CSV table of C-alpha atoms in Angstrom, one decimal:
chain,number,residue,atom,x,y,z
A,1,MET,CA,26.7,22.1,10.0
A,2,THR,CA,28.3,18.5,8.8
A,3,ALA,CA,26.0,15.9,6.9
A,4,MET,CA,26.4,14.0,10.0
A,5,SER,CA,24.9,16.7,12.2
A,6,LYS,CA,22.0,17.7,9.3
A,7,GLU,CA,21.1,14.1,9.5
A,8,ARG,CA,20.8,13.9,13.2
A,9,ASP,CA,18.9,17.1,13.0
A,10,ARG,CA,16.5,16.0,10.5
A,11,ARG,CA,15.7,12.7,12.7
A,12,ARG,CA,15.4,14.7,16.1
A,13,GLN,CA,12.3,16.5,13.9
A,14,ASP,CA,10.7,13.5,12.5
A,15,PRO,CA,7.3,13.4,13.6
A,16,TYR,CA,7.1,9.8,13.3
A,17,PRO,CA,10.1,8.2,14.8
A,18,SER,CA,9.8,4.3,14.9
A,19,ARG,CA,12.3,1.4,14.8
A,20,LEU,CA,12.8,2.6,18.7
A,21,PRO,CA,14.0,0.4,21.8
A,22,GLU,CA,10.6,0.7,23.1
A,23,GLU,CA,7.1,0.7,21.1
A,24,HIS,CA,5.1,4.2,21.3
A,25,TRP,CA,1.5,5.6,20.2
A,26,LEU,CA,1.6,9.0,18.6
A,27,PRO,CA,-1.2,11.1,17.1
A,28,ARG,CA,-1.5,11.6,13.5
A,29,GLN,CA,-0.2,14.9,12.2
A,30,ASP,CA,-1.4,15.0,8.6
A,31,ARG,CA,-4.5,15.0,7.1
A,32,VAL,CA,-6.3,12.2,5.5
A,33,VAL,CA,-8.5,13.8,2.9
A,34,TRP,CA,-6.2,16.6,1.1
A,35,SER,CA,-8.8,18.2,-0.9
A,36,GLN,CA,-12.2,20.0,-0.4
A,37,TRP,CA,-15.0,18.0,-2.0
A,38,ARG,CA,-16.5,19.7,-5.0
A,39,PRO,CA,-19.4,18.4,-7.4
A,40,ASP,CA,-17.0,17.1,-10.0
A,41,ALA,CA,-14.8,15.1,-7.6
A,42,PRO,CA,-14.4,11.4,-8.4
A,43,LEU,CA,-15.9,10.5,-5.0
A,44,THR,CA,-19.0,11.6,-3.7
A,45,ALA,CA,-19.0,13.7,-0.4
A,46,GLN,CA,-20.4,10.7,1.6
A,47,GLN,CA,-17.4,8.6,0.3
A,48,ALA,CA,-15.2,11.3,1.3
A,49,ASP,CA,-16.3,11.5,4.4
A,50,GLN,CA,-16.1,7.8,5.0
A,51,PHE,CA,-12.6,7.2,3.7
A,52,ASP,CA,-11.4,10.4,6.1
A,53,ARG,CA,-13.2,8.5,9.1
A,54,ASP,CA,-12.5,4.9,8.4
A,55,GLY,CA,-9.2,5.4,6.4
A,56,PHE,CA,-10.4,2.9,3.7
A,57,LEU,CA,-13.3,2.7,1.3
A,58,ILE,CA,-14.8,-0.3,-0.7
A,59,LEU,CA,-16.0,0.7,-4.3
A,60,LYS,CA,-17.9,-1.8,-6.4
A,61,ASP,CA,-18.9,-2.0,-9.9
A,62,ILE,CA,-16.5,0.8,-11.2
A,63,PHE,CA,-15.2,-1.4,-14.0
A,64,THR,CA,-16.9,-3.3,-16.9
A,65,ALA,CA,-17.1,-7.2,-17.1
A,66,GLU,CA,-14.9,-6.8,-20.1
A,67,GLU,CA,-12.4,-4.8,-18.4
A,68,VAL,CA,-12.3,-7.0,-15.3
A,69,GLU,CA,-11.6,-10.2,-17.9
A,70,ALA,CA,-8.8,-8.4,-19.6
A,71,LEU,CA,-6.9,-7.7,-16.6
A,72,LYS,CA,-7.2,-11.3,-15.2
A,73,ALA,CA,-6.1,-12.5,-18.4
A,74,GLU,CA,-3.3,-10.4,-18.3
A,75,SER,CA,-2.4,-11.0,-14.9
A,76,ALA,CA,-2.9,-14.9,-15.4
A,77,ALA,CA,-0.2,-14.4,-18.4
A,78,MET,CA,2.3,-12.7,-16.0
A,79,ARG,CA,2.1,-14.9,-13.7
A,80,ASN,CA,2.3,-18.3,-16.1
A,81,GLY,CA,5.5,-17.2,-17.8
A,82,GLU,CA,4.2,-16.0,-20.8
A,83,ARG,CA,5.5,-12.2,-20.5
A,84,ASP,CA,9.3,-11.5,-19.9
A,85,LEU,CA,9.6,-10.0,-16.5
A,86,MET,CA,12.2,-8.0,-15.0
A,87,ASP,CA,14.9,-9.5,-12.9
A,88,GLY,CA,14.2,-9.7,-9.4
A,89,SER,CA,10.6,-8.3,-9.8
A,90,VAL,CA,9.0,-11.9,-8.6
A,91,ILE,CA,8.9,-13.0,-4.8
A,92,THR,CA,7.7,-16.5,-4.3
A,93,GLU,CA,5.6,-18.0,-1.2
A,94,PRO,CA,8.0,-18.9,1.7
A,95,GLY,CA,9.3,-22.3,1.4
A,96,SER,CA,7.7,-22.8,-2.2
A,97,ASP,CA,8.1,-21.8,-5.8
A,98,GLU,CA,4.7,-20.5,-6.1
A,99,VAL,CA,4.3,-17.0,-7.2
A,100,ARG,CA,3.4,-14.6,-4.3
A,101,THR,CA,4.2,-11.0,-5.7
A,102,ILE,CA,5.0,-9.5,-9.1
A,103,PHE,CA,6.4,-5.9,-9.1
A,104,LYS,CA,6.7,-3.0,-11.4
A,105,LEU,CA,3.4,-3.6,-13.2
A,106,PRO,CA,3.5,-0.5,-15.3
A,107,GLU,CA,6.7,-1.3,-16.6
A,108,GLN,CA,5.7,-4.7,-17.4
A,109,SER,CA,2.2,-4.7,-18.7
A,110,SER,CA,0.8,-2.0,-20.9
A,111,LEU,CA,-2.6,-2.9,-19.9
A,112,PHE,CA,-1.8,-2.3,-16.0
A,113,ASN,CA,0.2,0.7,-17.0
A,114,ARG,CA,-3.3,2.0,-18.6
A,115,LEU,CA,-5.0,0.9,-15.5
A,116,ALA,CA,-2.8,3.0,-12.9
A,117,SER,CA,-3.5,6.0,-14.9
A,118,ASP,CA,-7.3,5.3,-14.8
A,119,ARG,CA,-9.4,8.3,-13.5
A,120,ARG,CA,-11.5,5.8,-11.2
A,121,VAL,CA,-7.9,4.8,-9.5
A,122,ALA,CA,-5.3,7.4,-10.0
A,123,GLY,CA,-7.7,10.2,-10.2
A,124,ILE,CA,-9.4,9.4,-6.8
A,125,ALA,CA,-5.8,9.1,-5.6
A,126,ARG,CA,-5.0,12.7,-6.7
A,127,PHE,CA,-8.3,13.9,-5.3
A,128,LEU,CA,-7.6,12.3,-2.0
A,129,LEU,CA,-3.9,13.7,-1.7
A,130,GLY,CA,-4.6,16.8,-3.1
A,131,ASP,CA,-1.4,16.9,-5.5
A,132,GLU,CA,-0.3,15.3,-8.5
A,133,VAL,CA,0.5,11.7,-7.7
A,134,TYR,CA,3.2,9.0,-8.9
A,135,ILE,CA,3.2,5.5,-8.4
A,136,HIS,CA,5.5,4.9,-5.2
A,137,GLN,CA,5.1,0.9,-5.8
A,138,SER,CA,2.9,-1.5,-7.8
A,139,ARG,CA,2.7,-5.0,-8.0
A,140,LEU,CA,0.4,-8.3,-8.5
A,141,ASN,CA,-0.4,-9.9,-5.3
A,142,TYR,CA,-1.4,-13.8,-5.4
A,143,LYS,CA,-2.4,-16.1,-2.6
A,144,PRO,CA,-2.7,-19.5,-4.2
A,145,GLY,CA,-5.7,-21.9,-2.9
A,146,PHE,CA,-4.5,-24.3,-0.1
A,147,THR,CA,-1.0,-22.9,0.8
A,148,GLY,CA,-1.4,-19.0,0.2
A,149,LYS,CA,0.4,-17.6,3.6
A,150,GLU,CA,-0.5,-15.0,6.1
A,151,PHE,CA,0.7,-11.5,5.8
A,152,TYR,CA,1.0,-10.0,9.3
A,153,TRP,CA,-0.9,-7.0,10.7
A,154,HIS,CA,0.9,-3.8,9.8
A,155,SER,CA,1.1,-0.1,8.7
A,156,ASP,CA,2.8,0.7,5.2
A,157,PHE,CA,3.8,4.0,6.1
A,158,GLU,CA,5.7,2.6,9.2
A,159,THR,CA,7.9,0.5,6.4
A,160,TRP,CA,7.7,3.4,3.9
A,161,HIS,CA,9.0,6.1,6.5
A,162,ALA,CA,11.6,4.0,8.2
A,163,GLU,CA,13.2,2.1,5.2
A,164,ASP,CA,12.2,4.4,2.1
A,165,GLY,CA,12.2,7.7,3.4
A,166,MET,CA,8.7,8.8,3.0
A,167,PRO,CA,8.3,12.2,4.8
A,168,ARG,CA,4.7,12.4,5.9
A,169,MET,CA,1.3,10.3,5.5
A,170,ARG,CA,0.3,11.5,2.3
A,171,ALA,CA,0.1,8.4,0.1
A,172,VAL,CA,-2.9,6.0,-0.6
A,173,SER,CA,-3.1,2.4,-1.8
A,174,ALA,CA,-5.5,1.1,-4.7
A,175,SER,CA,-6.2,-2.8,-4.7
A,176,LEU,CA,-8.4,-4.0,-7.1
A,177,LEU,CA,-9.5,-7.3,-6.8
A,178,LEU,CA,-8.8,-9.8,-9.5
A,179,THR,CA,-10.6,-12.7,-8.1
A,180,ASP,CA,-13.8,-12.9,-5.7
A,181,ASN,CA,-12.7,-12.3,-2.5
A,182,ASP,CA,-14.8,-13.7,0.4
A,183,ALA,CA,-14.5,-14.0,4.3
A,184,MET,CA,-12.8,-17.5,3.6
A,185,ASN,CA,-9.7,-17.1,1.1
A,186,GLY,CA,-7.6,-14.8,2.8
A,187,PRO,CA,-9.0,-11.3,2.2
A,188,LEU,CA,-7.6,-8.0,3.1
A,189,MET,CA,-8.4,-7.1,6.8
A,190,LEU,CA,-8.6,-3.3,8.1
A,191,MET,CA,-9.1,-1.8,11.3
A,192,PRO,CA,-11.2,1.4,10.7
A,193,GLY,CA,-10.0,4.3,12.5
A,194,SER,CA,-6.6,2.9,13.2
A,195,HIS,CA,-4.9,5.3,10.9
A,196,LYS,CA,-5.2,8.1,13.1
A,197,GLN,CA,-2.7,6.9,15.6
A,198,PHE,CA,1.0,6.0,14.3
A,199,ILE,CA,2.4,2.9,16.4
A,200,ALA,CA,6.1,3.6,16.5
A,201,CYS,CA,7.6,-0.1,16.5
A,202,ALA,CA,10.4,-1.4,18.6
A,203,GLY,CA,13.1,-2.9,17.2
A,204,GLU,CA,16.1,-1.6,14.9
A,205,THR,CA,16.2,-2.5,11.1
A,206,PRO,CA,18.4,-5.3,9.8
A,207,ASP,CA,20.3,-5.1,7.1
A,208,ASP,CA,18.6,-5.9,3.6
A,209,ASN,CA,15.6,-6.6,5.8
A,210,HIS,CA,13.4,-6.4,2.8
A,211,LYS,CA,14.7,-9.8,1.7
A,212,SER,CA,12.9,-11.6,4.4
A,213,SER,CA,10.0,-9.1,5.0
A,214,LEU,CA,8.6,-9.7,1.5
A,215,LYS,CA,7.8,-13.2,2.3
A,216,LYS,CA,7.5,-13.0,5.9
A,217,GLN,CA,7.3,-9.5,7.9
A,218,GLU,CA,8.6,-9.6,11.6
A,219,VAL,CA,10.4,-6.3,11.8
A,220,GLY,CA,8.2,-2.9,12.0
A,221,VAL,CA,4.8,-4.6,13.3
A,222,PRO,CA,2.9,-3.6,16.3
A,223,SER,CA,2.9,-5.5,19.3
A,224,HIS,CA,-0.1,-7.8,20.2
A,225,GLU,CA,-1.2,-5.6,23.1
A,226,ALA,CA,-1.3,-2.5,20.6
A,227,LEU,CA,-3.0,-4.7,18.1
A,228,GLY,CA,-5.5,-6.2,20.8
A,229,LYS,CA,-6.0,-2.6,21.7
A,230,LEU,CA,-6.6,-1.4,18.1
A,231,ALA,CA,-8.9,-4.0,17.5
A,232,SER,CA,-10.9,-3.4,20.5
A,233,GLU,CA,-11.5,0.2,19.8
A,234,HIS,CA,-12.0,0.0,15.9
A,235,GLY,CA,-12.7,-3.6,15.1
A,236,ILE,CA,-11.9,-5.4,12.0
A,237,THR,CA,-13.2,-5.2,8.3
A,238,ALA,CA,-12.8,-7.9,5.7
A,239,ALA,CA,-12.5,-6.0,2.0
A,240,THR,CA,-14.6,-8.6,0.4
A,241,GLY,CA,-16.3,-8.4,-3.3
A,242,LYS,CA,-16.5,-9.7,-6.7
A,243,ALA,CA,-13.5,-9.5,-9.0
A,244,GLY,CA,-13.5,-5.8,-10.0
A,245,THR,CA,-14.0,-4.2,-6.7
A,246,LEU,CA,-11.8,-1.3,-5.9
A,247,VAL,CA,-10.1,-1.0,-2.3
A,248,LEU,CA,-8.6,2.1,-1.3
A,249,PHE,CA,-6.8,2.9,2.0
A,250,ASP,CA,-4.6,5.2,4.0
A,251,CYS,CA,-1.2,4.5,3.9
A,252,ASN,CA,-1.4,4.4,7.9
A,253,THR,CA,-4.3,2.2,8.0
A,254,ILE,CA,-3.5,-1.1,9.9
A,255,HIS,CA,-4.1,-4.3,7.9
A,256,GLY,CA,-3.1,-8.0,7.3
A,257,SER,CA,-4.8,-11.1,5.8
A,258,ASN,CA,-4.9,-14.5,6.8
A,259,GLY,CA,-3.5,-17.8,4.9
A,260,ASN,CA,-5.5,-19.4,2.4
A,261,ILE,CA,-6.6,-23.2,2.9
A,262,THR,CA,-9.7,-23.0,0.6
A,263,PRO,CA,-9.1,-24.5,-3.2
A,264,PHE,CA,-10.1,-20.9,-4.3
A,265,PRO,CA,-7.2,-18.6,-5.0
A,266,ARG,CA,-7.2,-14.6,-4.4
A,267,SER,CA,-5.1,-12.0,-6.6
A,268,ASN,CA,-5.1,-8.3,-6.8
A,269,ALA,CA,-3.7,-5.6,-8.7
A,270,PHE,CA,-1.9,-3.0,-6.1
A,271,PHE,CA,-0.7,0.6,-6.4
A,272,VAL,CA,0.7,2.8,-4.4
A,273,PHE,CA,0.4,6.8,-5.2
A,274,ASN,CA,2.3,9.3,-3.2
A,275,ALA,CA,1.8,12.6,-3.6
A,276,VAL,CA,4.7,14.4,-5.7
A,277,SER,CA,5.4,17.1,-2.5
A,278,ASN,CA,6.0,14.0,-0.4
A,279,ARG,CA,8.9,12.4,-2.6
A,280,LEU,CA,11.2,10.4,-0.8
A,281,GLU,CA,14.2,11.5,1.5
A,282,GLU,CA,17.0,8.8,2.9
A,283,PRO,CA,15.3,6.4,5.3
A,284,TYR,CA,14.5,7.4,8.9
A,285,GLY,CA,14.9,4.1,10.5
A,286,ALA,CA,17.4,2.1,8.2
A,287,LYS,CA,20.8,2.2,7.1
A,288,LYS,CA,20.1,2.1,3.4
A,289,ALA,CA,17.2,2.5,1.2
A,290,ARG,CA,15.3,-0.3,-0.3
A,291,PRO,CA,15.7,-1.4,-4.0
A,292,ASP,CA,13.9,0.9,-6.6
A,293,PHE,CA,11.5,-2.1,-7.3
A,294,LEU,CA,9.8,-1.3,-4.1
A,295,ALA,CA,10.3,2.4,-3.5
A,296,GLU,CA,10.3,5.2,-6.5
A,297,ARG,CA,13.3,7.1,-6.0
A,298,GLY,CA,14.7,10.5,-7.6
A,299,ASP,CA,12.3,13.2,-9.2
A,300,PRO,CA,8.7,11.5,-9.7
A,301,THR,CA,6.9,11.6,-12.7
A,302,PRO,CA,3.4,12.4,-12.2
A,303,VAL,CA,0.6,10.2,-13.4
A,304,GLU,CA,-1.1,11.3,-16.5
A,305,ILE,CA,-4.9,10.7,-15.8
A,306,LYS,CA,-6.6,9.1,-18.5
A,307,THR,CA,-10.3,8.4,-19.2
A,308,GLY,CA,-12.5,5.8,-21.4
A,309,LYS,CA,-12.5,2.0,-21.4
A,310,LEU,CA,-9.3,0.1,-20.7
A,311,ALA,CA,-9.8,-2.5,-23.2
C-alpha cells in the first residue's frame, strides 16, 4: 500500500471528519471522564459527574491569595516587555499592537511552568483523561479594556483534529483567571452539554490558516443554525469568578467570548492537556500541520505532577 493510499484509508476511518462541503452533526464516540472515581481523586464524585454532564467545571478558592498575586505579577511582566520572549510567540489584537496572546508559557516562565505541573491543574487533567498528560498548547490570553475583541463560537477539538492531527477527544483545557471575570468584561462563555455532539464544519482549510484564525476565527466554526440549535437545547453559561478561579472544559465543548468595551481588562493563563496515548498524527483536514508553538508534536514528555505552594 502506498503512502497516499494509506492516508486516504486513515481519513476514511476518521470518526470525526470535518472541513467538508456541507456541515454535519456527528455523535461523540469517546468518553468524557476516562477515570473511575476514587476517594483520593483530585475531584469529588459530584464534580466528576458535573464535568461529564456539562463538559466544563468552574473551581473557586483552590489557590491562595499569595499564589494568585505572584501569577498576576508574572503575567504583567511578560506582557510589559520585562521578559525575553520567544520569537513568534506573541499575537496582537486585530488592528492594533495590543497584546492578545503569549504562547509557550512553561518554556518562558518558571512560575507558569510550576503552575502547569501542579496537582490542582495537571492532576485534575490526568484524572479526567485517565492517562499521563502532556501540554499540547499553553498561552496567556489578554482582553484589554475598551478594545478587546470577541472570539467566535467554536470547538477546540475541531481545529486540533483538522489542523493539528489530534486523533480523539481525549484532551482538556484549564484556564486560570488572572483578573476578575464578570458578565460585562468579555468572559468565557460555554454551552453545557454541547460536547456530546461533534459539528463537522463546512469549508476547506486555507493554507496557513492559523495566521488569521489567531486574530479572528472564520474557518472551522459552526453555522448560525447549528449554534442557535445548540444554544436552544443547552443554554449558555458565563464562566465568571474572581482572579484565581480555575475553569476546566472538554476539548469539544462549544465556547466563545464577547468583546470587552468596559474599562476593565480580562486575562487568563491557559493550558491544554492531551493524553500521551492521544499524541498528534498528520492533520485530518489541512495540507500541513500548524507550527509547534500551537501544537506540541513528536514524542510527548509527560507532566511530572507536583504538590505544594506555587510561590
